[in-house]
Amino acid sequence: MSIAGGCLCGAVRYEIKADAPLGARQCWCRVCQYLGAGTGAVSALFRTEDVVVSGPLTDYVCKADSGATMHRRFCARCGTDVFSEAEERPALIFVRAGTLDDPNLAAPTAIIWPQSAPKWACFDPDLPQIEGQPPPLKV
């Protein structure tokens, strides 16, 4: 099976050779609040080697709250935030849930950085909250 998605304008498309994400979480770090236009960003985790991308991406490099050097990848045409990759974990890629053709595949299993969220943020009471960055998954 494969999972597909893309940006708002359709210039960027991707296909992931996987049946499901390795995990998904809602992040409330300050950077993800910028990326999520004020909300937490929901991302699904996949192996980088399983993702094939076509279309023009722009790369923005910044330091995450965790200290990791992150590559934020956006559609060069419409600006949709599509991927995040940490230099320290090159085998993994985070795909923004909203860019999946079926965003239901990326239901968060945890909330990270909740202490950075604004006071009005709403959290699913059934999800565990992890202060800061959880340890990386082994792949």
Short mmCIF file of C-alpha atoms in Angstrom, two decimals:
data_model
loop_
_atom_site.label_atom_id
_atom_site.label_comp_id
_atom_site.label_asym_id
_atom_site.label_seq_id
_atom_site.Cartn_x
_atom_site.Cartn_y
_atom_site.Cartn_z
CA MET A 1 0.00 0.00 0.00
CA SER A 2 1.05 3.60 -0.35
CA ILE A 3 0.04 6.91 1.15
CA ALA A 4 -0.16 10.06 -0.97
CA GLY A 5 -0.47 13.78 -0.44
CA GLY A 6 0.59 17.21 -1.59
CA CYS A 7 0.39 20.94 -1.21
CA LEU A 8 -2.58 23.29 -1.62
CA CYS A 9 -1.86 24.23 -5.25
CA GLY A 10 -0.87 20.71 -6.35
CA ALA A 11 2.64 21.62 -7.50
CA VAL A 12 4.17 19.34 -4.84
CA ARG A 13 3.02 15.73 -4.62
CA TYR A 14 4.46 12.86 -2.64
CA GLU A 15 3.97 9.13 -2.28
CA ILE A 16 4.97 7.14 0.79
CA LYS A 17 5.61 3.40 0.57
CA ALA A 18 3.97 2.52 3.89
CA ASP A 19 0.67 1.23 5.22
CA ALA A 20 0.56 3.73 8.09
CA PRO A 21 2.73 6.32 9.83
CA LEU A 22 5.26 5.18 12.43
CA GLY A 23 3.51 7.65 14.73
CA ALA A 24 1.80 11.02 14.80
CA ARG A 25 1.75 13.82 17.34
CA GLN A 26 0.56 17.32 17.89
CA CYS A 27 3.42 19.69 18.67
CA TRP A 28 2.96 22.98 20.51
CA CYS A 29 6.56 24.20 20.43
CA ARG A 30 6.77 27.85 19.45
CA VAL A 31 8.06 27.06 15.94
CA CYS A 32 5.15 24.69 15.27
CA GLN A 33 2.75 27.40 16.41
CA TYR A 34 4.15 29.60 13.63
CA LEU A 35 3.83 26.74 11.15
CA GLY A 36 0.29 25.96 12.34
CA ALA A 37 -0.82 29.62 12.14
CA GLY A 38 -1.34 29.73 15.91
CA THR A 39 -2.33 26.15 16.64
CA GLY A 40 -0.13 23.15 17.27
CA ALA A 41 1.17 21.37 14.17
CA VAL A 42 0.10 17.76 13.64
CA SER A 43 2.73 15.66 11.91
CA ALA A 44 3.00 12.02 10.90
CA LEU A 45 6.34 10.25 11.08
CA PHE A 46 7.71 8.10 8.24
CA ARG A 47 11.04 6.67 7.11
CA THR A 48 12.73 9.16 4.79
CA GLU A 49 13.66 6.36 2.37
CA ASP A 50 9.95 5.55 1.89
CA VAL A 51 9.01 9.06 0.68
CA VAL A 52 9.18 10.05 -3.00
CA VAL A 53 8.54 13.75 -3.74
CA SER A 54 7.89 15.62 -6.97
CA GLY A 55 7.59 19.37 -7.32
CA PRO A 56 9.37 22.53 -6.16
CA LEU A 57 10.25 22.67 -2.46
CA THR A 58 11.87 25.53 -0.58
CA ASP A 59 14.07 24.67 2.41
CA TYR A 60 14.11 26.83 5.55
CA VAL A 61 16.70 25.81 8.15
CA CYS A 62 16.21 26.72 11.80
CA LYS A 63 16.90 25.51 15.33
CA ALA A 64 14.01 23.74 17.04
CA ASP A 65 13.20 24.25 20.72
CA SER A 66 14.83 20.82 21.23
CA GLY A 67 18.11 22.18 19.82
CA ALA A 68 17.89 20.08 16.65
CA THR A 69 18.74 21.65 13.30
CA MET A 70 15.52 21.39 11.33
CA HIS A 71 14.84 21.64 7.63
CA ARG A 72 11.31 22.95 7.07
CA ARG A 73 10.22 22.24 3.53
CA PHE A 74 7.50 24.30 1.83
CA CYS A 75 5.93 24.36 -1.61
CA ALA A 76 7.88 27.01 -3.55
CA ARG A 77 4.69 28.07 -5.32
CA CYS A 78 1.90 28.26 -2.68
CA GLY A 79 3.92 28.15 0.56
CA THR A 80 2.23 25.08 2.07
CA ASP A 81 4.35 23.60 4.88
CA VAL A 82 4.80 19.96 3.82
CA PHE A 83 7.77 18.34 5.63
CA SER A 84 10.20 18.71 8.52
CA GLU A 85 13.47 16.84 8.86
CA ALA A 86 16.07 16.96 11.64
CA GLU A 87 19.74 16.78 10.62
CA GLU A 88 20.29 14.67 13.72
CA ARG A 89 17.74 12.05 12.55
CA PRO A 90 18.18 11.75 8.76
CA ALA A 91 16.30 8.43 8.56
CA LEU A 92 13.01 10.09 9.63
CA ILE A 93 10.71 12.68 8.06
CA PHE A 94 7.68 14.42 9.52
CA VAL A 95 4.82 14.95 7.08
CA ARG A 96 2.21 17.60 7.94
CA ALA A 97 -1.08 15.80 8.49
CA GLY A 98 -3.05 18.40 6.55
CA THR A 99 -1.10 17.61 3.39
CA LEU A 100 -2.08 13.92 3.38
CA ASP A 101 -4.80 13.04 0.88
CA ASP A 102 -6.41 11.23 3.83
CA PRO A 103 -5.54 13.24 6.97
CA ASN A 104 -7.39 10.67 9.09
CA LEU A 105 -4.29 8.49 8.76
CA ALA A 106 -2.41 10.87 11.07
CA ALA A 107 -4.50 10.96 14.25
CA PRO A 108 -2.12 12.17 16.98
CA THR A 109 -1.10 9.67 19.63
CA ALA A 110 0.54 12.28 21.88
CA ILE A 111 0.84 16.01 22.50
CA ILE A 112 4.36 17.39 22.83
CA TRP A 113 5.55 20.75 24.17
CA PRO A 114 2.15 21.51 25.81
CA GLN A 115 3.79 23.97 28.22
CA SER A 116 4.53 26.25 25.23
CA ALA A 117 0.88 26.39 24.12
CA PRO A 118 -1.21 29.54 24.64
CA LYS A 119 -3.67 29.46 27.53
CA TRP A 120 -6.63 29.06 25.14
CA ALA A 121 -5.24 25.88 23.52
CA CYS A 122 -7.48 22.82 23.61
CA PHE A 123 -6.01 19.39 24.27
CA ASP A 124 -7.58 15.99 23.73
CA PRO A 125 -7.84 14.65 27.31
CA ASP A 126 -7.31 11.09 26.04
CA LEU A 127 -3.83 11.85 24.66
CA PRO A 128 -0.68 11.75 26.78
CA GLN A 129 1.15 15.04 27.16
CA ILE A 130 4.93 14.96 26.91
CA GLU A 131 6.88 17.94 28.23
CA GLY A 132 9.49 18.82 25.63
CA GLN A 133 10.87 16.53 22.97
CA PRO A 134 10.36 12.77 23.29
CA PRO A 135 13.27 10.47 22.46
CA PRO A 136 13.56 9.64 18.75
CA LEU A 137 12.02 6.45 17.44
CA LYS A 138 14.42 3.71 16.41
CA VAL A 139 14.05 2.77 12.73
#
